[in-house]
Amino acid sequence: MAVLPIRMIGDPILRAPAQRLDAAQLATPAAQAFVDDLIETMHAANGAGLAAPQVGRAWAIAAVHVHQNPRYPYKPDVPLTVFVNPTLTPLSEETAWLYEGCLSVPDLRGRVRRHMHVRVDALDRHGRPLSFEAHGLTAGTYQHELDHLQGRLFVDGVVDPASFSTWANFDRFHREAFVAEATALVARYGG
Ligand code: NI
């Protein structure tokens, strides 16, 4: 396994739609080794999630794993989930404005509107069907990762540029208010 370099905003691979994999492609040792590297890289970077284009591969694969995450300590835990060829369906009109960041967008956070109830239909890393619902902040995490597979970054969804903040200034000026909002969202929607 290996920790892969993370591509930064401005790299065209982050703007290209990722390619779907068929079962035979996914089963190859190269694809399985890549999934292991994606997970290891996500963990090494303390990411809540990581999508294949962020490590230079235009494949429709992403991972999410949240466990006492130091970048986002208010996020509920999410077990390690690898998803391939995902589609996302909003399950209600309810939305919230979340403060997001991204390993491919250094030292910047901003407010993005996210659906609070979604369903994800995908394959797992072994090509088996995987469908689940996600709610609240966790729904936001999945929307962020699926956006990566469409060539979108969270900055595309920032409607109010005045919400952009460095991480240090988020801590200094915005964290307290947002953690109160995030805590209310967790209470209302769960993980
Ligand atoms: Ni990201």
Short mmCIF file of N, CA and C and ligand atoms in Angstrom, two decimals:
data_model
loop_
_atom_site.label_atom_id
_atom_site.label_comp_id
_atom_site.label_asym_id
_atom_site.label_seq_id
_atom_site.Cartn_x
_atom_site.Cartn_y
_atom_site.Cartn_z
N MET A 1 0.84 -1.18 0.00
CA MET A 1 0.00 0.00 0.00
C MET A 1 0.89 1.24 0.00
N ALA A 2 0.29 2.33 -0.43
CA ALA A 2 1.08 3.55 -0.57
C ALA A 2 0.19 4.76 -0.34
N VAL A 3 0.80 5.80 0.23
CA VAL A 3 0.12 7.10 0.32
C VAL A 3 0.42 7.85 -0.98
N LEU A 4 -0.65 8.23 -1.66
CA LEU A 4 -0.51 8.86 -2.97
C LEU A 4 -0.52 10.38 -2.82
N PRO A 5 0.14 11.10 -3.74
CA PRO A 5 0.06 12.57 -3.71
C PRO A 5 -1.34 13.04 -4.03
N ILE A 6 -1.80 14.06 -3.32
CA ILE A 6 -3.14 14.60 -3.53
C ILE A 6 -3.07 15.76 -4.51
N ARG A 7 -3.91 15.70 -5.54
CA ARG A 7 -3.95 16.75 -6.55
C ARG A 7 -4.67 17.97 -6.01
N MET A 8 -4.19 19.15 -6.41
CA MET A 8 -4.73 20.40 -5.89
C MET A 8 -5.54 21.13 -6.96
N ILE A 9 -6.47 21.97 -6.48
CA ILE A 9 -7.34 22.75 -7.36
C ILE A 9 -6.50 23.44 -8.45
N GLY A 10 -6.99 23.38 -9.67
CA GLY A 10 -6.25 23.84 -10.83
C GLY A 10 -5.75 22.68 -11.68
N ASP A 11 -5.64 21.49 -11.07
CA ASP A 11 -5.26 20.29 -11.82
C ASP A 11 -6.49 19.84 -12.63
N PRO A 12 -6.35 19.71 -13.96
CA PRO A 12 -7.54 19.39 -14.77
C PRO A 12 -8.23 18.09 -14.39
N ILE A 13 -7.51 17.14 -13.78
CA ILE A 13 -8.17 15.87 -13.45
C ILE A 13 -9.30 16.08 -12.44
N LEU A 14 -9.20 17.13 -11.64
CA LEU A 14 -10.26 17.41 -10.66
C LEU A 14 -11.53 17.94 -11.33
N ARG A 15 -11.42 18.32 -12.60
CA ARG A 15 -12.55 18.90 -13.32
C ARG A 15 -13.12 17.96 -14.38
N ALA A 16 -12.55 16.77 -14.49
CA ALA A 16 -13.01 15.81 -15.50
C ALA A 16 -14.00 14.84 -14.86
N PRO A 17 -15.11 14.53 -15.54
CA PRO A 17 -16.00 13.50 -15.01
C PRO A 17 -15.26 12.16 -14.92
N ALA A 18 -15.42 11.48 -13.80
CA ALA A 18 -14.75 10.19 -13.61
C ALA A 18 -15.44 9.11 -14.43
N GLN A 19 -14.65 8.12 -14.82
CA GLN A 19 -15.19 7.02 -15.65
C GLN A 19 -15.69 5.87 -14.78
N ARG A 20 -16.84 5.34 -15.17
CA ARG A 20 -17.38 4.19 -14.47
C ARG A 20 -16.52 2.95 -14.74
N LEU A 21 -16.47 2.06 -13.76
CA LEU A 21 -15.73 0.81 -13.93
C LEU A 21 -16.71 -0.34 -14.05
N ASP A 22 -16.43 -1.27 -14.95
CA ASP A 22 -17.27 -2.48 -14.96
C ASP A 22 -16.68 -3.48 -13.97
N ALA A 23 -17.41 -4.56 -13.75
CA ALA A 23 -17.02 -5.53 -12.71
C ALA A 23 -15.64 -6.11 -12.98
N ALA A 24 -15.33 -6.36 -14.25
CA ALA A 24 -14.03 -6.95 -14.57
C ALA A 24 -12.89 -5.98 -14.27
N GLN A 25 -13.08 -4.70 -14.60
CA GLN A 25 -12.04 -3.70 -14.30
C GLN A 25 -11.84 -3.57 -12.79
N LEU A 26 -12.95 -3.57 -12.06
CA LEU A 26 -12.87 -3.40 -10.61
C LEU A 26 -12.18 -4.58 -9.95
N ALA A 27 -12.31 -5.76 -10.54
CA ALA A 27 -11.75 -6.98 -9.94
C ALA A 27 -10.25 -7.13 -10.17
N THR A 28 -9.67 -6.32 -11.02
CA THR A 28 -8.25 -6.50 -11.32
C THR A 28 -7.39 -6.17 -10.09
N PRO A 29 -6.24 -6.84 -9.94
CA PRO A 29 -5.35 -6.50 -8.82
C PRO A 29 -4.97 -5.02 -8.82
N ALA A 30 -4.83 -4.42 -9.99
CA ALA A 30 -4.46 -3.00 -10.03
C ALA A 30 -5.56 -2.14 -9.42
N ALA A 31 -6.81 -2.44 -9.74
CA ALA A 31 -7.91 -1.65 -9.20
C ALA A 31 -8.04 -1.87 -7.69
N GLN A 32 -7.88 -3.11 -7.25
CA GLN A 32 -7.99 -3.39 -5.81
C GLN A 32 -6.84 -2.75 -5.03
N ALA A 33 -5.65 -2.77 -5.62
CA ALA A 33 -4.51 -2.10 -4.96
C ALA A 33 -4.74 -0.60 -4.91
N PHE A 34 -5.37 -0.06 -5.96
CA PHE A 34 -5.67 1.37 -5.97
C PHE A 34 -6.64 1.72 -4.84
N VAL A 35 -7.67 0.89 -4.65
CA VAL A 35 -8.63 1.15 -3.56
C VAL A 35 -7.90 1.16 -2.22
N ASP A 36 -6.99 0.22 -2.02
CA ASP A 36 -6.21 0.21 -0.76
C ASP A 36 -5.42 1.51 -0.61
N ASP A 37 -4.81 1.97 -1.69
CA ASP A 37 -4.02 3.21 -1.63
C ASP A 37 -4.92 4.43 -1.36
N LEU A 38 -6.12 4.43 -1.97
CA LEU A 38 -7.06 5.53 -1.74
C LEU A 38 -7.41 5.63 -0.26
N ILE A 39 -7.69 4.47 0.34
CA ILE A 39 -8.04 4.44 1.77
C ILE A 39 -6.85 4.89 2.61
N GLU A 40 -5.67 4.38 2.30
CA GLU A 40 -4.50 4.74 3.09
C GLU A 40 -4.20 6.23 2.99
N THR A 41 -4.38 6.78 1.79
CA THR A 41 -4.13 8.21 1.59
C THR A 41 -5.14 9.05 2.36
N MET A 42 -6.42 8.64 2.31
CA MET A 42 -7.47 9.34 3.07
C MET A 42 -7.12 9.36 4.55
N HIS A 43 -6.70 8.21 5.08
CA HIS A 43 -6.37 8.15 6.51
C HIS A 43 -5.14 9.00 6.83
N ALA A 44 -4.13 8.94 5.97
CA ALA A 44 -2.89 9.69 6.23
C ALA A 44 -3.15 11.19 6.24
N ALA A 45 -4.12 11.64 5.44
CA ALA A 45 -4.43 13.07 5.33
C ALA A 45 -5.53 13.50 6.30
N ASN A 46 -6.03 12.58 7.12
CA ASN A 46 -7.15 12.87 8.03
C ASN A 46 -8.37 13.36 7.26
N GLY A 47 -8.58 12.87 6.05
CA GLY A 47 -9.76 13.25 5.29
C GLY A 47 -10.99 12.52 5.80
N ALA A 48 -12.15 13.17 5.69
CA ALA A 48 -13.42 12.50 5.97
C ALA A 48 -13.81 11.64 4.77
N GLY A 49 -13.26 11.96 3.62
CA GLY A 49 -13.51 11.21 2.40
C GLY A 49 -12.42 11.54 1.40
N LEU A 50 -12.35 10.73 0.35
CA LEU A 50 -11.38 11.00 -0.71
C LEU A 50 -11.90 10.33 -1.99
N ALA A 51 -11.79 11.04 -3.09
CA ALA A 51 -12.27 10.53 -4.38
C ALA A 51 -11.08 10.27 -5.30
N ALA A 52 -11.22 9.26 -6.16
CA ALA A 52 -10.10 8.83 -7.00
C ALA A 52 -9.45 9.98 -7.79
N PRO A 53 -10.23 10.90 -8.36
CA PRO A 53 -9.56 11.98 -9.11
C PRO A 53 -8.60 12.81 -8.25
N GLN A 54 -8.84 12.84 -6.95
CA GLN A 54 -7.97 13.62 -6.06
C GLN A 54 -6.58 13.00 -5.93
N VAL A 55 -6.47 11.72 -6.28
CA VAL A 55 -5.14 11.09 -6.29
C VAL A 55 -4.76 10.69 -7.71
N GLY A 56 -5.35 11.39 -8.70
CA GLY A 56 -4.85 11.31 -10.06
C GLY A 56 -5.42 10.21 -10.92
N ARG A 57 -6.53 9.59 -10.50
CA ARG A 57 -7.13 8.52 -11.28
C ARG A 57 -8.58 8.89 -11.60
N ALA A 58 -8.91 8.97 -12.88
CA ALA A 58 -10.25 9.42 -13.28
C ALA A 58 -11.24 8.27 -13.26
N TRP A 59 -11.32 7.58 -12.13
CA TRP A 59 -12.23 6.47 -11.93
C TRP A 59 -13.34 6.88 -10.96
N ALA A 60 -14.53 6.35 -11.15
CA ALA A 60 -15.67 6.68 -10.29
C ALA A 60 -15.63 5.83 -9.02
N ILE A 61 -14.63 6.11 -8.21
CA ILE A 61 -14.44 5.43 -6.92
C ILE A 61 -14.18 6.51 -5.87
N ALA A 62 -14.81 6.37 -4.73
CA ALA A 62 -14.51 7.26 -3.61
C ALA A 62 -14.68 6.49 -2.31
N ALA A 63 -14.12 7.06 -1.26
CA ALA A 63 -14.22 6.46 0.07
C ALA A 63 -14.62 7.53 1.07
N VAL A 64 -15.34 7.09 2.10
CA VAL A 64 -15.71 7.95 3.22
C VAL A 64 -15.38 7.18 4.49
N HIS A 65 -14.81 7.86 5.47
CA HIS A 65 -14.57 7.25 6.78
C HIS A 65 -14.40 8.39 7.78
N VAL A 66 -15.29 8.42 8.75
CA VAL A 66 -15.21 9.47 9.78
C VAL A 66 -15.16 8.78 11.13
N HIS A 67 -14.07 9.01 11.85
CA HIS A 67 -13.96 8.48 13.22
C HIS A 67 -13.17 9.50 14.03
N GLN A 68 -13.88 10.28 14.84
CA GLN A 68 -13.25 11.32 15.66
C GLN A 68 -12.28 12.13 14.79
N ASN A 69 -12.82 12.66 13.69
CA ASN A 69 -11.96 13.28 12.69
C ASN A 69 -11.40 14.62 13.20
N PRO A 70 -10.08 14.80 13.20
CA PRO A 70 -9.53 16.05 13.74
C PRO A 70 -9.81 17.27 12.86
N ARG A 71 -10.05 17.06 11.55
CA ARG A 71 -10.38 18.20 10.69
C ARG A 71 -11.82 18.64 10.91
N TYR A 72 -12.69 17.66 11.22
CA TYR A 72 -14.12 17.96 11.37
C TYR A 72 -14.63 17.26 12.64
N PRO A 73 -14.23 17.73 13.81
CA PRO A 73 -14.56 16.99 15.04
C PRO A 73 -16.05 16.91 15.34
N TYR A 74 -16.86 17.77 14.72
CA TYR A 74 -18.31 17.75 14.97
C TYR A 74 -19.03 16.75 14.07
N LYS A 75 -18.32 16.12 13.13
CA LYS A 75 -19.00 15.17 12.24
C LYS A 75 -19.25 13.84 12.95
N PRO A 76 -20.46 13.31 12.81
CA PRO A 76 -20.71 11.98 13.38
C PRO A 76 -19.84 10.92 12.69
N ASP A 77 -19.53 9.86 13.43
CA ASP A 77 -18.73 8.78 12.86
C ASP A 77 -19.47 8.12 11.70
N VAL A 78 -18.71 7.74 10.69
CA VAL A 78 -19.22 6.98 9.56
C VAL A 78 -18.25 5.83 9.34
N PRO A 79 -18.72 4.59 9.27
CA PRO A 79 -17.79 3.48 9.03
C PRO A 79 -17.13 3.62 7.66
N LEU A 80 -15.98 3.00 7.51
CA LEU A 80 -15.29 3.03 6.23
C LEU A 80 -16.20 2.48 5.14
N THR A 81 -16.45 3.30 4.13
CA THR A 81 -17.33 2.93 3.02
C THR A 81 -16.62 3.26 1.71
N VAL A 82 -16.45 2.28 0.87
CA VAL A 82 -15.92 2.49 -0.49
C VAL A 82 -17.08 2.34 -1.45
N PHE A 83 -17.24 3.29 -2.36
CA PHE A 83 -18.34 3.20 -3.30
C PHE A 83 -17.85 3.49 -4.71
N VAL A 84 -18.42 2.71 -5.64
CA VAL A 84 -17.99 2.71 -7.04
C VAL A 84 -19.20 3.01 -7.91
N ASN A 85 -19.03 3.83 -8.93
CA ASN A 85 -20.11 4.19 -9.86
C ASN A 85 -21.35 4.69 -9.14
N PRO A 86 -21.21 5.59 -8.19
CA PRO A 86 -22.38 5.97 -7.39
C PRO A 86 -23.33 6.92 -8.12
N THR A 87 -24.59 6.82 -7.74
CA THR A 87 -25.57 7.85 -8.07
C THR A 87 -26.20 8.29 -6.75
N LEU A 88 -26.60 9.55 -6.69
CA LEU A 88 -27.14 10.10 -5.45
C LEU A 88 -28.51 10.68 -5.74
N THR A 89 -29.47 10.35 -4.89
CA THR A 89 -30.84 10.83 -5.07
C THR A 89 -31.27 11.57 -3.81
N PRO A 90 -31.60 12.86 -3.92
CA PRO A 90 -32.16 13.55 -2.75
C PRO A 90 -33.51 12.93 -2.38
N LEU A 91 -33.76 12.78 -1.08
CA LEU A 91 -34.99 12.15 -0.62
C LEU A 91 -35.98 13.15 -0.05
N SER A 92 -35.56 14.41 0.04
CA SER A 92 -36.49 15.45 0.49
C SER A 92 -35.96 16.78 0.00
N GLU A 93 -36.75 17.82 0.24
CA GLU A 93 -36.35 19.17 -0.15
C GLU A 93 -35.50 19.85 0.93
N GLU A 94 -35.35 19.18 2.07
CA GLU A 94 -34.67 19.84 3.19
C GLU A 94 -33.18 20.01 2.90
N THR A 95 -32.68 21.21 3.15
CA THR A 95 -31.26 21.50 2.92
C THR A 95 -30.71 22.29 4.11
N ALA A 96 -29.39 22.35 4.18
CA ALA A 96 -28.72 23.20 5.17
C ALA A 96 -27.43 23.71 4.54
N TRP A 97 -26.98 24.87 5.07
CA TRP A 97 -25.72 25.46 4.59
C TRP A 97 -24.59 24.96 5.48
N LEU A 98 -23.73 24.12 4.94
CA LEU A 98 -22.63 23.56 5.72
C LEU A 98 -21.33 24.29 5.39
N TYR A 99 -20.44 24.34 6.36
CA TYR A 99 -19.09 24.86 6.12
C TYR A 99 -18.21 23.70 5.68
N GLU A 100 -17.73 23.71 4.46
CA GLU A 100 -16.94 22.60 3.96
C GLU A 100 -15.50 23.00 3.73
N GLY A 101 -14.67 21.98 3.62
CA GLY A 101 -13.29 22.12 3.21
C GLY A 101 -12.96 20.93 2.34
N CYS A 102 -11.76 20.89 1.78
CA CYS A 102 -11.40 19.82 0.86
C CYS A 102 -9.89 19.68 0.83
N LEU A 103 -9.42 18.44 0.82
CA LEU A 103 -7.97 18.21 0.77
C LEU A 103 -7.35 18.76 -0.52
N SER A 104 -8.16 18.97 -1.56
CA SER A 104 -7.65 19.49 -2.83
C SER A 104 -7.76 21.01 -2.93
N VAL A 105 -8.27 21.64 -1.88
CA VAL A 105 -8.42 23.10 -1.86
C VAL A 105 -7.73 23.60 -0.59
N PRO A 106 -6.42 23.88 -0.68
CA PRO A 106 -5.66 24.13 0.54
C PRO A 106 -6.14 25.38 1.28
N ASP A 107 -6.30 25.21 2.58
CA ASP A 107 -6.54 26.30 3.52
C ASP A 107 -7.72 27.19 3.14
N LEU A 108 -8.82 26.56 2.74
CA LEU A 108 -10.02 27.33 2.44
C LEU A 108 -11.25 26.55 2.87
N ARG A 109 -12.16 27.24 3.49
CA ARG A 109 -13.48 26.67 3.79
C ARG A 109 -14.53 27.64 3.29
N GLY A 110 -15.74 27.13 3.07
CA GLY A 110 -16.82 28.00 2.62
C GLY A 110 -18.15 27.30 2.79
N ARG A 111 -19.21 28.10 2.69
CA ARG A 111 -20.57 27.60 2.93
C ARG A 111 -21.19 27.05 1.65
N VAL A 112 -21.69 25.82 1.75
CA VAL A 112 -22.31 25.13 0.62
C VAL A 112 -23.65 24.57 1.08
N ARG A 113 -24.64 24.66 0.20
CA ARG A 113 -25.97 24.13 0.54
C ARG A 113 -26.03 22.65 0.19
N ARG A 114 -26.47 21.85 1.15
CA ARG A 114 -26.52 20.39 0.94
C ARG A 114 -27.88 19.82 1.33
N HIS A 115 -28.30 18.81 0.60
CA HIS A 115 -29.49 18.05 0.97
C HIS A 115 -29.24 17.31 2.28
N MET A 116 -30.28 17.24 3.09
CA MET A 116 -30.16 16.58 4.39
C MET A 116 -30.59 15.11 4.38
N HIS A 117 -31.22 14.68 3.30
CA HIS A 117 -31.62 13.27 3.19
C HIS A 117 -31.30 12.81 1.77
N VAL A 118 -30.44 11.84 1.64
CA VAL A 118 -30.07 11.34 0.31
C VAL A 118 -30.01 9.82 0.32
N ARG A 119 -30.15 9.25 -0.86
CA ARG A 119 -29.87 7.82 -1.03
C ARG A 119 -28.71 7.69 -2.00
N VAL A 120 -27.79 6.80 -1.69
CA VAL A 120 -26.66 6.50 -2.57
C VAL A 120 -26.83 5.07 -3.09
N ASP A 121 -26.78 4.93 -4.41
CA ASP A 121 -26.79 3.60 -5.04
C ASP A 121 -25.46 3.45 -5.75
N ALA A 122 -24.75 2.37 -5.43
CA ALA A 122 -23.39 2.21 -5.95
C ALA A 122 -23.05 0.72 -5.96
N LEU A 123 -21.79 0.44 -6.21
CA LEU A 123 -21.21 -0.88 -6.00
C LEU A 123 -20.20 -0.76 -4.88
N ASP A 124 -19.98 -1.84 -4.13
CA ASP A 124 -18.87 -1.83 -3.18
C ASP A 124 -17.59 -2.20 -3.93
N ARG A 125 -16.48 -2.27 -3.21
CA ARG A 125 -15.19 -2.48 -3.89
C ARG A 125 -15.11 -3.85 -4.56
N HIS A 126 -16.00 -4.75 -4.18
CA HIS A 126 -16.01 -6.08 -4.79
C HIS A 126 -17.07 -6.22 -5.88
N GLY A 127 -17.71 -5.10 -6.23
CA GLY A 127 -18.68 -5.12 -7.32
C GLY A 127 -20.08 -5.52 -6.91
N ARG A 128 -20.30 -5.62 -5.60
CA ARG A 128 -21.64 -5.96 -5.12
C ARG A 128 -22.48 -4.71 -4.97
N PRO A 129 -23.78 -4.80 -5.26
CA PRO A 129 -24.65 -3.62 -5.11
C PRO A 129 -24.62 -3.10 -3.68
N LEU A 130 -24.60 -1.77 -3.57
CA LEU A 130 -24.52 -1.11 -2.27
C LEU A 130 -25.48 0.07 -2.33
N SER A 131 -26.51 0.04 -1.50
CA SER A 131 -27.46 1.14 -1.43
C SER A 131 -27.68 1.50 0.03
N PHE A 132 -27.68 2.79 0.30
CA PHE A 132 -27.92 3.21 1.68
C PHE A 132 -28.42 4.65 1.67
N GLU A 133 -29.03 5.04 2.79
CA GLU A 133 -29.45 6.41 2.97
C GLU A 133 -28.44 7.11 3.89
N ALA A 134 -28.30 8.41 3.69
CA ALA A 134 -27.45 9.21 4.57
C ALA A 134 -28.21 10.49 4.91
N HIS A 135 -27.95 11.00 6.10
CA HIS A 135 -28.73 12.13 6.61
C HIS A 135 -27.79 13.17 7.24
N GLY A 136 -28.25 14.40 7.26
CA GLY A 136 -27.56 15.46 7.98
C GLY A 136 -26.15 15.70 7.46
N LEU A 137 -25.19 15.86 8.38
CA LEU A 137 -23.82 16.16 7.99
C LEU A 137 -23.23 15.04 7.15
N THR A 138 -23.63 13.80 7.44
CA THR A 138 -23.12 12.67 6.66
C THR A 138 -23.63 12.72 5.23
N ALA A 139 -24.87 13.14 5.06
CA ALA A 139 -25.38 13.33 3.69
C ALA A 139 -24.54 14.36 2.96
N GLY A 140 -24.14 15.41 3.67
CA GLY A 140 -23.27 16.43 3.07
C GLY A 140 -21.93 15.85 2.64
N THR A 141 -21.37 14.98 3.48
CA THR A 141 -20.08 14.36 3.14
C THR A 141 -20.20 13.55 1.85
N TYR A 142 -21.27 12.79 1.71
CA TYR A 142 -21.44 12.00 0.49
C TYR A 142 -21.65 12.90 -0.73
N GLN A 143 -22.40 13.97 -0.57
CA GLN A 143 -22.59 14.88 -1.71
C GLN A 143 -21.26 15.49 -2.14
N HIS A 144 -20.41 15.83 -1.16
CA HIS A 144 -19.09 16.39 -1.48
C HIS A 144 -18.26 15.38 -2.29
N GLU A 145 -18.24 14.12 -1.85
CA GLU A 145 -17.42 13.12 -2.54
C GLU A 145 -17.99 12.79 -3.93
N LEU A 146 -19.30 12.70 -4.03
CA LEU A 146 -19.88 12.42 -5.36
C LEU A 146 -19.66 13.58 -6.31
N ASP A 147 -19.65 14.80 -5.78
CA ASP A 147 -19.33 15.95 -6.64
C ASP A 147 -17.94 15.78 -7.27
N HIS A 148 -16.98 15.27 -6.49
CA HIS A 148 -15.64 15.07 -7.05
C HIS A 148 -15.68 14.18 -8.29
N LEU A 149 -16.59 13.20 -8.30
CA LEU A 149 -16.64 12.25 -9.42
C LEU A 149 -17.32 12.86 -10.65
N GLN A 150 -17.92 14.06 -10.45
CA GLN A 150 -18.52 14.80 -11.57
C GLN A 150 -17.63 15.97 -11.99
N GLY A 151 -16.45 16.06 -11.42
CA GLY A 151 -15.57 17.19 -11.73
C GLY A 151 -15.94 18.47 -11.01
N ARG A 152 -16.66 18.34 -9.91
CA ARG A 152 -17.06 19.53 -9.16
C ARG A 152 -16.31 19.60 -7.83
N LEU A 153 -16.03 20.83 -7.40
CA LEU A 153 -15.39 21.07 -6.10
C LEU A 153 -16.34 21.92 -5.25
N PHE A 154 -16.16 21.85 -3.93
CA PHE A 154 -17.11 22.57 -3.07
C PHE A 154 -17.15 24.06 -3.38
N VAL A 155 -16.03 24.61 -3.86
CA VAL A 155 -16.02 26.06 -4.13
C VAL A 155 -17.06 26.42 -5.19
N ASP A 156 -17.42 25.47 -6.06
CA ASP A 156 -18.43 25.75 -7.09
C ASP A 156 -19.79 26.06 -6.47
N GLY A 157 -20.03 25.53 -5.28
CA GLY A 157 -21.33 25.68 -4.65
C GLY A 157 -21.38 26.80 -3.63
N VAL A 158 -20.28 27.53 -3.48
CA VAL A 158 -20.27 28.63 -2.52
C VAL A 158 -20.96 29.83 -3.16
N VAL A 159 -22.17 30.11 -2.71
CA VAL A 159 -22.97 31.20 -3.28
C VAL A 159 -22.51 32.54 -2.71
N ASP A 160 -22.12 32.54 -1.45
CA ASP A 160 -21.69 33.79 -0.81
C ASP A 160 -20.17 33.76 -0.63
N PRO A 161 -19.43 34.44 -1.52
CA PRO A 161 -17.96 34.39 -1.40
C PRO A 161 -17.47 34.97 -0.08
N ALA A 162 -18.31 35.76 0.58
CA ALA A 162 -17.90 36.30 1.88
C ALA A 162 -17.77 35.20 2.93
N SER A 163 -18.29 34.02 2.62
CA SER A 163 -18.16 32.91 3.58
C SER A 163 -16.80 32.22 3.48
N PHE A 164 -16.04 32.49 2.44
CA PHE A 164 -14.71 31.86 2.33
C PHE A 164 -13.85 32.28 3.52
N SER A 165 -13.10 31.29 4.03
CA SER A 165 -12.31 31.53 5.23
C SER A 165 -11.11 30.59 5.22
N THR A 166 -9.96 31.08 5.65
CA THR A 166 -8.87 30.15 5.92
C THR A 166 -9.27 29.27 7.11
N TRP A 167 -8.54 28.17 7.28
CA TRP A 167 -8.86 27.30 8.41
C TRP A 167 -8.59 28.02 9.73
N ALA A 168 -7.52 28.80 9.80
CA ALA A 168 -7.23 29.52 11.06
C ALA A 168 -8.33 30.53 11.35
N ASN A 169 -8.82 31.22 10.31
CA ASN A 169 -9.88 32.19 10.56
C ASN A 169 -11.23 31.52 10.79
N PHE A 170 -11.42 30.32 10.22
CA PHE A 170 -12.61 29.56 10.59
C PHE A 170 -12.59 29.31 12.09
N ASP A 171 -11.44 28.82 12.59
CA ASP A 171 -11.34 28.55 14.03
C ASP A 171 -11.58 29.82 14.84
N ARG A 172 -11.03 30.92 14.36
CA ARG A 172 -11.06 32.16 15.15
C ARG A 172 -12.43 32.83 15.11
N PHE A 173 -13.07 32.84 13.93
CA PHE A 173 -14.27 33.68 13.78
C PHE A 173 -15.57 32.91 13.53
N HIS A 174 -15.49 31.70 13.03
CA HIS A 174 -16.71 31.02 12.57
C HIS A 174 -16.99 29.69 13.24
N ARG A 175 -15.97 29.08 13.85
CA ARG A 175 -16.14 27.72 14.36
C ARG A 175 -17.25 27.64 15.40
N GLU A 176 -17.24 28.57 16.35
CA GLU A 176 -18.17 28.45 17.46
C GLU A 176 -19.61 28.45 16.96
N ALA A 177 -19.93 29.40 16.08
CA ALA A 177 -21.31 29.48 15.57
C ALA A 177 -21.63 28.26 14.71
N PHE A 178 -20.67 27.83 13.90
CA PHE A 178 -21.00 26.70 13.03
C PHE A 178 -21.11 25.40 13.82
N VAL A 179 -20.28 25.21 14.83
CA VAL A 179 -20.41 23.99 15.62
C VAL A 179 -21.78 23.94 16.30
N ALA A 180 -22.29 25.09 16.72
CA ALA A 180 -23.65 25.10 17.29
C ALA A 180 -24.67 24.68 16.24
N GLU A 181 -24.52 25.19 15.02
CA GLU A 181 -25.42 24.77 13.93
C GLU A 181 -25.27 23.29 13.63
N ALA A 182 -24.03 22.83 13.55
CA ALA A 182 -23.77 21.44 13.21
C ALA A 182 -24.33 20.51 14.29
N THR A 183 -24.18 20.92 15.56
CA THR A 183 -24.71 20.11 16.65
C THR A 183 -26.22 20.00 16.56
N ALA A 184 -26.88 21.11 16.19
CA ALA A 184 -28.34 21.08 16.02
C ALA A 184 -28.73 20.18 14.85
N LEU A 185 -27.94 20.20 13.77
CA LEU A 185 -28.24 19.33 12.62
C LEU A 185 -28.09 17.86 12.99
N VAL A 186 -27.04 17.56 13.78
CA VAL A 186 -26.85 16.16 14.22
C VAL A 186 -28.02 15.72 15.10
N ALA A 187 -28.46 16.64 15.98
CA ALA A 187 -29.58 16.29 16.86
C ALA A 187 -30.86 16.05 16.05
N ARG A 188 -31.02 16.84 14.97
CA ARG A 188 -32.25 16.75 14.20
C ARG A 188 -32.24 15.58 13.22
N TYR A 189 -31.10 15.37 12.58
CA TYR A 189 -31.05 14.41 11.47
C TYR A 189 -30.25 13.15 11.79
N GLY A 190 -29.53 13.15 12.91
CA GLY A 190 -28.64 12.03 13.16
C GLY A 190 -27.47 12.06 12.20
N GLY A 191 -26.80 10.92 12.10
CA GLY A 191 -25.63 10.86 11.23
C GLY A 191 -26.05 10.75 9.81
NI NI B 1 -12.98 17.15 -1.35
#
